[in-house]
Structures are given as C-alpha cells and as structure tokens.
mmCIF file of N, CA and C in Angstrom:
data_model
loop_
_atom_site.group_PDB
_atom_site.id
_atom_site.type_symbol
_atom_site.label_atom_id
_atom_site.label_comp_id
_atom_site.label_asym_id
_atom_site.label_seq_id
_atom_site.Cartn_x
_atom_site.Cartn_y
_atom_site.Cartn_z
ATOM 1 N N MET O 1 32.329 -16.839 -19.188
ATOM 2 C CA MET O 1 31.758 -17.327 -17.944
ATOM 3 C C MET O 1 31.375 -18.786 -18.144
ATOM 4 N N ASN O 2 31.724 -19.642 -17.213
ATOM 5 C CA ASN O 2 31.401 -21.054 -17.383
ATOM 6 C C ASN O 2 29.969 -21.338 -16.960
ATOM 7 N N GLU O 3 29.546 -22.555 -17.197
ATOM 8 C CA GLU O 3 28.148 -22.973 -16.946
ATOM 9 C C GLU O 3 27.764 -22.830 -15.480
ATOM 10 N N ASN O 4 28.674 -23.159 -14.571
ATOM 11 C CA ASN O 4 28.392 -23.100 -13.138
ATOM 12 C C ASN O 4 28.177 -21.662 -12.669
ATOM 13 N N GLN O 5 29.001 -20.733 -13.152
ATOM 14 C CA GLN O 5 28.858 -19.325 -12.772
ATOM 15 C C GLN O 5 27.585 -18.731 -13.355
ATOM 16 N N SER O 6 27.253 -19.126 -14.573
ATOM 17 C CA SER O 6 26.037 -18.621 -15.204
ATOM 18 C C SER O 6 24.792 -19.074 -14.446
ATOM 19 N N GLY O 7 24.795 -20.326 -14.000
ATOM 20 C CA GLY O 7 23.668 -20.848 -13.226
ATOM 21 C C GLY O 7 23.525 -20.154 -11.887
ATOM 22 N N ALA O 8 24.667 -19.878 -11.248
ATOM 23 C CA ALA O 8 24.639 -19.187 -9.960
ATOM 24 C C ALA O 8 24.140 -17.756 -10.127
ATOM 25 N N THR O 9 24.564 -17.101 -11.203
ATOM 26 C CA THR O 9 24.125 -15.734 -11.473
ATOM 27 C C THR O 9 22.623 -15.708 -11.754
ATOM 28 N N ASP O 10 22.148 -16.680 -12.528
ATOM 29 C CA ASP O 10 20.712 -16.754 -12.817
ATOM 30 C C ASP O 10 19.909 -17.001 -11.542
ATOM 31 N N ALA O 11 20.404 -17.871 -10.697
ATOM 32 C CA ALA O 11 19.707 -18.155 -9.439
ATOM 33 C C ALA O 11 19.683 -16.925 -8.539
ATOM 34 N N LEU O 12 20.802 -16.203 -8.489
ATOM 35 C CA LEU O 12 20.864 -14.979 -7.692
ATOM 36 C C LEU O 12 19.889 -13.932 -8.230
ATOM 37 N N LEU O 13 19.811 -13.821 -9.531
ATOM 38 C CA LEU O 13 18.910 -12.867 -10.167
ATOM 39 C C LEU O 13 17.450 -13.216 -9.888
ATOM 40 N N ILE O 14 17.130 -14.486 -9.969
ATOM 41 C CA ILE O 14 15.755 -14.925 -9.685
ATOM 42 C C ILE O 14 15.415 -14.671 -8.222
ATOM 43 N N ASN O 15 16.366 -14.929 -7.332
ATOM 44 C CA ASN O 15 16.140 -14.640 -5.908
ATOM 45 C C ASN O 15 15.932 -13.156 -5.672
ATOM 46 N N GLU O 16 16.665 -12.323 -6.383
ATOM 47 C CA GLU O 16 16.509 -10.873 -6.244
ATOM 48 C C GLU O 16 15.120 -10.435 -6.705
ATOM 49 N N ILE O 17 14.666 -10.988 -7.810
ATOM 50 C CA ILE O 17 13.334 -10.643 -8.304
ATOM 51 C C ILE O 17 12.260 -11.156 -7.353
ATOM 52 N N GLN O 18 12.456 -12.338 -6.795
ATOM 53 C CA GLN O 18 11.494 -12.855 -5.815
ATOM 54 C C GLN O 18 11.424 -11.952 -4.588
ATOM 55 N N LEU O 19 12.569 -11.437 -4.162
ATOM 56 C CA LEU O 19 12.592 -10.516 -3.022
ATOM 57 C C LEU O 19 11.841 -9.224 -3.354
ATOM 58 N N ILE O 20 12.061 -8.699 -4.535
ATOM 59 C CA ILE O 20 11.357 -7.480 -4.947
ATOM 60 C C ILE O 20 9.853 -7.736 -5.021
ATOM 61 N N LEU O 21 9.463 -8.884 -5.557
ATOM 62 C CA LEU O 21 8.035 -9.209 -5.640
ATOM 63 C C LEU O 21 7.426 -9.404 -4.254
ATOM 64 N N ALA O 22 8.193 -9.940 -3.314
ATOM 65 C CA ALA O 22 7.695 -10.070 -1.940
ATOM 66 C C ALA O 22 7.489 -8.689 -1.319
ATOM 67 N N GLU O 23 8.418 -7.779 -1.574
ATOM 68 C CA GLU O 23 8.260 -6.408 -1.084
ATOM 69 C C GLU O 23 7.057 -5.733 -1.735
ATOM 70 N N LYS O 24 6.835 -6.045 -2.989
ATOM 71 C CA LYS O 24 5.680 -5.478 -3.694
ATOM 72 C C LYS O 24 4.379 -5.998 -3.079
ATOM 73 N N ARG O 25 4.329 -7.271 -2.735
ATOM 74 C CA ARG O 25 3.139 -7.824 -2.064
ATOM 75 C C ARG O 25 2.927 -7.158 -0.711
ATOM 76 N N THR O 26 4.015 -6.876 -0.004
ATOM 77 C CA THR O 26 3.901 -6.180 1.275
ATOM 78 C C THR O 26 3.330 -4.787 1.083
ATOM 79 N N SER O 27 3.766 -4.091 0.051
ATOM 80 C CA SER O 27 3.228 -2.757 -0.234
ATOM 81 C C SER O 27 1.748 -2.828 -0.590
ATOM 82 N N LEU O 28 1.350 -3.852 -1.317
ATOM 83 C CA LEU O 28 -0.071 -4.017 -1.637
ATOM 84 C C LEU O 28 -0.876 -4.269 -0.368
ATOM 85 N N SER O 29 -0.299 -4.995 0.570
ATOM 86 C CA SER O 29 -0.974 -5.240 1.845
ATOM 87 C C SER O 29 -1.110 -3.948 2.648
ATOM 88 N N VAL O 30 -0.066 -3.130 2.643
ATOM 89 C CA VAL O 30 -0.132 -1.834 3.332
ATOM 90 C C VAL O 30 -1.188 -0.952 2.677
ATOM 91 N N MET O 31 -1.273 -1.007 1.351
ATOM 92 C CA MET O 31 -2.283 -0.214 0.651
ATOM 93 C C MET O 31 -3.689 -0.681 1.040
ATOM 94 N N ARG O 32 -3.887 -1.969 1.117
ATOM 95 C CA ARG O 32 -5.188 -2.511 1.514
ATOM 96 C C ARG O 32 -5.540 -2.076 2.935
ATOM 97 N N THR O 33 -4.559 -2.079 3.825
ATOM 98 C CA THR O 33 -4.780 -1.621 5.197
ATOM 99 C C THR O 33 -5.116 -0.135 5.219
ATOM 100 N N GLY O 34 -4.415 0.650 4.422
ATOM 101 C CA GLY O 34 -4.689 2.083 4.347
ATOM 102 C C GLY O 34 -6.091 2.375 3.843
ATOM 103 N N ILE O 35 -6.551 1.613 2.879
ATOM 104 C CA ILE O 35 -7.913 1.795 2.364
ATOM 105 C C ILE O 35 -8.934 1.448 3.442
ATOM 106 N N ALA O 36 -8.662 0.390 4.200
ATOM 107 C CA ALA O 36 -9.578 0.011 5.289
ATOM 108 C C ALA O 36 -9.609 1.082 6.377
ATOM 109 N N VAL O 37 -8.444 1.610 6.742
ATOM 110 C CA VAL O 37 -8.381 2.673 7.752
ATOM 111 C C VAL O 37 -9.091 3.920 7.242
ATOM 112 N N PHE O 38 -8.950 4.194 5.968
ATOM 113 C CA PHE O 38 -9.609 5.350 5.354
ATOM 114 C C PHE O 38 -11.130 5.192 5.346
ATOM 115 N N ALA O 39 -11.622 3.965 5.269
ATOM 116 C CA ALA O 39 -13.068 3.717 5.201
ATOM 117 C C ALA O 39 -13.749 3.801 6.567
ATOM 118 N N ILE O 40 -13.014 3.633 7.649
ATOM 119 C CA ILE O 40 -13.626 3.668 8.987
ATOM 120 C C ILE O 40 -14.311 4.999 9.275
ATOM 121 N N PRO O 41 -13.663 6.152 9.041
ATOM 122 C CA PRO O 41 -14.357 7.419 9.307
ATOM 123 C C PRO O 41 -15.605 7.608 8.448
ATOM 124 N N LEU O 42 -15.573 7.095 7.231
ATOM 125 C CA LEU O 42 -16.760 7.205 6.379
ATOM 126 C C LEU O 42 -17.918 6.410 6.964
ATOM 127 N N SER O 43 -17.629 5.261 7.521
ATOM 128 C CA SER O 43 -18.665 4.451 8.160
ATOM 129 C C SER O 43 -19.223 5.148 9.394
ATOM 130 N N VAL O 44 -18.336 5.724 10.195
ATOM 131 C CA VAL O 44 -18.772 6.436 11.397
ATOM 132 C C VAL O 44 -19.653 7.622 11.023
ATOM 133 N N LEU O 45 -19.235 8.372 10.025
ATOM 134 C CA LEU O 45 -20.034 9.521 9.591
ATOM 135 C C LEU O 45 -21.385 9.082 9.029
ATOM 136 N N SER O 46 -21.411 7.979 8.336
ATOM 137 C CA SER O 46 -22.684 7.468 7.810
ATOM 138 C C SER O 46 -23.647 7.131 8.943
ATOM 139 N N VAL O 47 -23.144 6.496 9.994
ATOM 140 C CA VAL O 47 -23.986 6.162 11.145
ATOM 141 C C VAL O 47 -24.470 7.432 11.842
ATOM 142 N N LEU O 48 -23.580 8.402 11.987
ATOM 143 C CA LEU O 48 -23.975 9.660 12.629
ATOM 144 C C LEU O 48 -25.046 10.393 11.829
ATOM 145 N N ILE O 49 -24.903 10.399 10.531
ATOM 146 C CA ILE O 49 -25.889 11.066 9.687
ATOM 147 C C ILE O 49 -27.205 10.308 9.705
ATOM 148 N N ALA O 50 -27.146 8.993 9.661
ATOM 149 C CA ALA O 50 -28.379 8.188 9.650
ATOM 150 C C ALA O 50 -29.149 8.310 10.957
ATOM 151 N N THR O 51 -28.449 8.506 12.059
ATOM 152 C CA THR O 51 -29.124 8.599 13.362
ATOM 153 C C THR O 51 -29.261 10.040 13.851
ATOM 154 N N SER O 52 -29.019 11.017 12.998
ATOM 155 C CA SER O 52 -28.999 12.414 13.431
ATOM 156 C C SER O 52 -30.361 12.927 13.898
ATOM 157 N N LYS O 53 -31.425 12.286 13.497
ATOM 158 C CA LYS O 53 -32.733 12.761 13.952
ATOM 159 C C LYS O 53 -33.008 12.380 15.410
ATOM 160 N N TYR O 54 -32.181 11.508 15.993
ATOM 161 C CA TYR O 54 -32.377 11.060 17.370
ATOM 162 C C TYR O 54 -31.588 11.875 18.400
ATOM 163 N N TYR O 55 -30.802 12.833 17.949
ATOM 164 C CA TYR O 55 -30.029 13.642 18.894
ATOM 165 C C TYR O 55 -29.900 15.065 18.361
ATOM 166 N N ASP O 56 -29.579 15.977 19.272
ATOM 167 C CA ASP O 56 -29.337 17.368 18.919
ATOM 168 C C ASP O 56 -27.823 17.579 18.928
ATOM 169 N N VAL O 57 -27.295 18.084 17.819
ATOM 170 C CA VAL O 57 -25.846 18.222 17.653
ATOM 171 C C VAL O 57 -25.246 19.103 18.749
ATOM 172 N N LEU O 58 -25.938 20.159 19.147
ATOM 173 C CA LEU O 58 -25.394 21.048 20.169
ATOM 174 C C LEU O 58 -25.271 20.362 21.529
ATOM 175 N N HIS O 59 -26.163 19.425 21.815
ATOM 176 C CA HIS O 59 -26.094 18.717 23.099
ATOM 177 C C HIS O 59 -24.967 17.680 23.149
ATOM 178 N N VAL O 60 -24.630 17.138 22.018
ATOM 179 C CA VAL O 60 -23.573 16.112 21.973
ATOM 180 C C VAL O 60 -22.274 16.648 21.368
ATOM 181 N N LEU O 61 -22.170 17.951 21.261
ATOM 182 C CA LEU O 61 -20.974 18.571 20.679
ATOM 183 C C LEU O 61 -19.683 18.168 21.404
ATOM 184 N N PRO O 62 -19.663 18.064 22.739
ATOM 185 C CA PRO O 62 -18.424 17.620 23.401
ATOM 186 C C PRO O 62 -17.997 16.204 23.000
ATOM 187 N N LEU O 63 -18.923 15.399 22.513
ATOM 188 C CA LEU O 63 -18.568 14.056 22.042
ATOM 189 C C LEU O 63 -18.217 14.054 20.557
ATOM 190 N N ILE O 64 -18.881 14.903 19.792
ATOM 191 C CA ILE O 64 -18.677 14.900 18.345
ATOM 192 C C ILE O 64 -17.326 15.505 17.963
ATOM 193 N N VAL O 65 -16.891 16.532 18.672
ATOM 194 C CA VAL O 65 -15.621 17.187 18.330
ATOM 195 C C VAL O 65 -14.444 16.212 18.446
ATOM 196 N N PRO O 66 -14.274 15.488 19.558
ATOM 197 C CA PRO O 66 -13.163 14.514 19.593
ATOM 198 C C PRO O 66 -13.335 13.390 18.564
ATOM 199 N N LEU O 67 -14.579 12.998 18.325
ATOM 200 C CA LEU O 67 -14.826 11.958 17.321
ATOM 201 C C LEU O 67 -14.409 12.429 15.931
ATOM 202 N N MET O 68 -14.719 13.672 15.606
ATOM 203 C CA MET O 68 -14.325 14.215 14.302
ATOM 204 C C MET O 68 -12.797 14.372 14.215
ATOM 205 N N ALA O 69 -12.174 14.730 15.335
ATOM 206 C CA ALA O 69 -10.705 14.820 15.343
ATOM 207 C C ALA O 69 -10.087 13.444 15.104
ATOM 208 N N LEU O 70 -10.640 12.434 15.747
ATOM 209 C CA LEU O 70 -10.166 11.066 15.535
ATOM 210 C C LEU O 70 -10.403 10.625 14.091
ATOM 211 N N ASN O 71 -11.556 10.974 13.547
ATOM 212 C CA ASN O 71 -11.848 10.651 12.147
ATOM 213 C C ASN O 71 -10.847 11.325 11.210
ATOM 214 N N LEU O 72 -10.522 12.569 11.506
ATOM 215 C CA LEU O 72 -9.550 13.283 10.683
ATOM 216 C C LEU O 72 -8.186 12.598 10.746
ATOM 217 N N LEU O 73 -7.779 12.186 11.949
ATOM 218 C CA LEU O 73 -6.503 11.473 12.087
ATOM 219 C C LEU O 73 -6.512 10.160 11.305
ATOM 220 N N LEU O 74 -7.631 9.447 11.337
ATOM 221 C CA LEU O 74 -7.722 8.188 10.589
ATOM 222 C C LEU O 74 -7.670 8.431 9.083
ATOM 223 N N VAL O 75 -8.300 9.497 8.624
ATOM 224 C CA VAL O 75 -8.248 9.837 7.194
ATOM 225 C C VAL O 75 -6.819 10.164 6.786
ATOM 226 N N VAL O 76 -6.121 10.942 7.611
ATOM 227 C CA VAL O 76 -4.725 11.289 7.310
ATOM 228 C C VAL O 76 -3.849 10.034 7.317
ATOM 229 N N LEU O 77 -4.029 9.164 8.311
ATOM 230 C CA LEU O 77 -3.255 7.927 8.369
ATOM 231 C C LEU O 77 -3.534 7.046 7.149
ATOM 232 N N GLY O 78 -4.795 6.894 6.799
ATOM 233 C CA GLY O 78 -5.143 6.089 5.626
ATOM 234 C C GLY O 78 -4.549 6.648 4.348
ATOM 235 N N ALA O 79 -4.631 7.965 4.181
ATOM 236 C CA ALA O 79 -4.056 8.593 2.991
ATOM 237 C C ALA O 79 -2.538 8.421 2.957
ATOM 238 N N TYR O 80 -1.896 8.532 4.119
ATOM 239 C CA TYR O 80 -0.447 8.341 4.186
ATOM 240 C C TYR O 80 -0.061 6.911 3.791
ATOM 241 N N LEU O 81 -0.768 5.932 4.338
ATOM 242 C CA LEU O 81 -0.447 4.531 4.031
ATOM 243 C C LEU O 81 -0.638 4.224 2.551
ATOM 244 N N VAL O 82 -1.735 4.703 1.979
ATOM 245 C CA VAL O 82 -2.005 4.443 0.562
ATOM 246 C C VAL O 82 -0.963 5.135 -0.310
ATOM 247 N N THR O 83 -0.645 6.388 -0.007
ATOM 248 C CA THR O 83 0.335 7.129 -0.808
ATOM 249 C C THR O 83 1.712 6.485 -0.719
ATOM 250 N N ARG O 84 2.115 6.121 0.487
ATOM 251 C CA ARG O 84 3.427 5.488 0.678
ATOM 252 C C ARG O 84 3.510 4.160 -0.073
ATOM 253 N N ALA O 85 2.456 3.367 0.010
ATOM 254 C CA ALA O 85 2.443 2.079 -0.689
ATOM 255 C C ALA O 85 2.476 2.282 -2.202
ATOM 256 N N PHE O 86 1.755 3.280 -2.680
ATOM 257 C CA PHE O 86 1.715 3.548 -4.117
ATOM 258 C C PHE O 86 3.092 3.953 -4.639
ATOM 259 N N ILE O 87 3.782 4.802 -3.889
ATOM 260 C CA ILE O 87 5.129 5.227 -4.294
ATOM 261 C C ILE O 87 6.084 4.035 -4.300
ATOM 262 N N ARG O 88 5.989 3.201 -3.283
ATOM 263 C CA ARG O 88 6.871 2.027 -3.226
ATOM 264 C C ARG O 88 6.563 1.032 -4.338
ATOM 265 N N LEU O 89 5.297 0.872 -4.678
ATOM 266 C CA LEU O 89 4.941 -0.022 -5.785
ATOM 267 C C LEU O 89 5.598 0.436 -7.081
ATOM 268 N N HIS O 90 5.572 1.730 -7.329
ATOM 269 C CA HIS O 90 6.213 2.248 -8.537
ATOM 270 C C HIS O 90 7.723 2.041 -8.502
ATOM 271 N N ARG O 91 8.311 2.176 -7.324
ATOM 272 C CA ARG O 91 9.754 1.965 -7.205
ATOM 273 C C ARG O 91 10.103 0.498 -7.480
ATOM 274 N N TYR O 92 9.310 -0.428 -6.940
ATOM 275 C CA TYR O 92 9.575 -1.851 -7.180
ATOM 276 C C TYR O 92 9.367 -2.214 -8.648
ATOM 277 N N ASP O 93 8.363 -1.620 -9.276
ATOM 278 C CA ASP O 93 8.163 -1.856 -10.708
ATOM 279 C C ASP O 93 9.369 -1.363 -11.516
ATOM 280 N N ALA O 94 9.908 -0.216 -11.123
ATOM 281 C CA ALA O 94 11.096 0.307 -11.814
ATOM 282 C C ALA O 94 12.297 -0.610 -11.610
ATOM 283 N N MET O 95 12.447 -1.166 -10.411
ATOM 284 C CA MET O 95 13.560 -2.100 -10.157
ATOM 285 C C MET O 95 13.439 -3.338 -11.041
ATOM 286 N N ILE O 96 12.231 -3.865 -11.141
ATOM 287 C CA ILE O 96 12.024 -5.059 -11.975
ATOM 288 C C ILE O 96 12.261 -4.720 -13.439
ATOM 289 N N ARG O 97 11.776 -3.568 -13.874
ATOM 290 C CA ARG O 97 11.990 -3.145 -15.260
ATOM 291 C C ARG O 97 13.480 -3.005 -15.550
ATOM 292 N N ASN O 98 14.228 -2.458 -14.603
ATOM 293 C CA ASN O 98 15.674 -2.297 -14.756
ATOM 294 C C ASN O 98 16.360 -3.657 -14.875
ATOM 295 N N LEU O 99 15.977 -4.612 -14.039
ATOM 296 C CA LEU O 99 16.570 -5.954 -14.125
ATOM 297 C C LEU O 99 16.216 -6.631 -15.444
ATOM 298 N N LYS O 100 14.999 -6.406 -15.910
ATOM 299 C CA LYS O 100 14.600 -7.004 -17.189
ATOM 300 C C LYS O 100 15.395 -6.415 -18.348
ATOM 301 N N GLU O 101 15.710 -5.121 -18.271
ATOM 302 C CA GLU O 101 16.505 -4.494 -19.334
ATOM 303 C C GLU O 101 17.941 -4.989 -19.321
ATOM 304 N N GLN O 102 18.470 -5.261 -18.137
ATOM 305 C CA GLN O 102 19.860 -5.697 -18.015
ATOM 306 C C GLN O 102 20.047 -7.166 -18.372
ATOM 307 N N HIS O 103 19.026 -7.985 -18.160
ATOM 308 C CA HIS O 103 19.161 -9.430 -18.355
ATOM 309 C C HIS O 103 18.027 -9.933 -19.243
ATOM 310 N N SER O 104 18.372 -10.296 -20.457
ATOM 311 C CA SER O 104 17.354 -10.706 -21.431
ATOM 312 C C SER O 104 16.684 -12.034 -21.043
ATOM 313 N N LYS O 105 17.397 -12.931 -20.367
ATOM 314 C CA LYS O 105 16.792 -14.195 -19.957
ATOM 315 C C LYS O 105 15.653 -13.945 -18.971
ATOM 316 N N ILE O 106 15.851 -13.018 -18.072
ATOM 317 C CA ILE O 106 14.821 -12.700 -17.089
ATOM 318 C C ILE O 106 13.633 -12.027 -17.772
ATOM 319 N N ALA O 107 13.909 -11.191 -18.759
ATOM 320 C CA ALA O 107 12.823 -10.528 -19.479
ATOM 321 C C ALA O 107 11.906 -11.539 -20.133
ATOM 322 N N GLN O 108 12.481 -12.630 -20.643
ATOM 323 C CA GLN O 108 11.672 -13.680 -21.266
ATOM 324 C C GLN O 108 10.789 -14.384 -20.229
ATOM 325 N N LEU O 109 11.317 -14.572 -19.032
ATOM 326 C CA LEU O 109 10.551 -15.249 -17.979
ATOM 327 C C LEU O 109 9.413 -14.378 -17.449
ATOM 328 N N LEU O 110 9.630 -13.085 -17.345
ATOM 329 C CA LEU O 110 8.675 -12.201 -16.690
ATOM 330 C C LEU O 110 7.602 -11.652 -17.627
ATOM 331 N N ASP O 111 7.822 -11.699 -18.905
ATOM 332 C CA ASP O 111 6.802 -11.176 -19.827
ATOM 333 C C ASP O 111 5.792 -12.200 -20.221
#
C-alpha cells in the first residue's frame, strides 16, 4: 500500500472512531435524561409525603391515583432510557475495542 492510500485509510479510521465516540456521547446524554425523568416521580412522592399531614388520602384519592399512574409511567420511561443507553454504551465500547485490535496505530492513539 502506498503512502497516499495509507493516509486515506488512517483518516477514514479516525473518522469512524470519531463517529462512534459521537454516538457514545449521545447515549450518555440519553442516560442523563433517563436519570432526570426517573428522579421526577421521587420528587413528587417526597412532596406528597412531606405535606401528607395537610390532607386526607381518602378525600384526594381521585387525584392521587392518576398521579401515581403517571409516576409509574415516568419510572418505566426513565428505566427504559437508562437501560437502552447502557446497552448502547457497551456496544460502542466493543466497536472501539474491535477497531483497536484490528489497527495497532489506532490502539496507540486511544490508549
């Protein structure tokens, strides 16, 4: 392989790794969003518990049931986002590890 082809291959490889790292940053952002969505129901429940002496649960039951259903949906959504991001992070790490094993020059740059 001549010098020009080697340089083009190296540039393509670096661009591929940059793309994978950009996808990894996106997954980290999704994970951060999932954690925030997961924390909202905990905040709502904390407020409800802290103010529970000011209301009777049986009187506000028609309001609490939909609120708890919404909280459950937010917990499920948050858990889904975090789990999905975590799985994708591992996949991107495996892709980078695979590229590092195939190309020793890249392994030197990334370690």
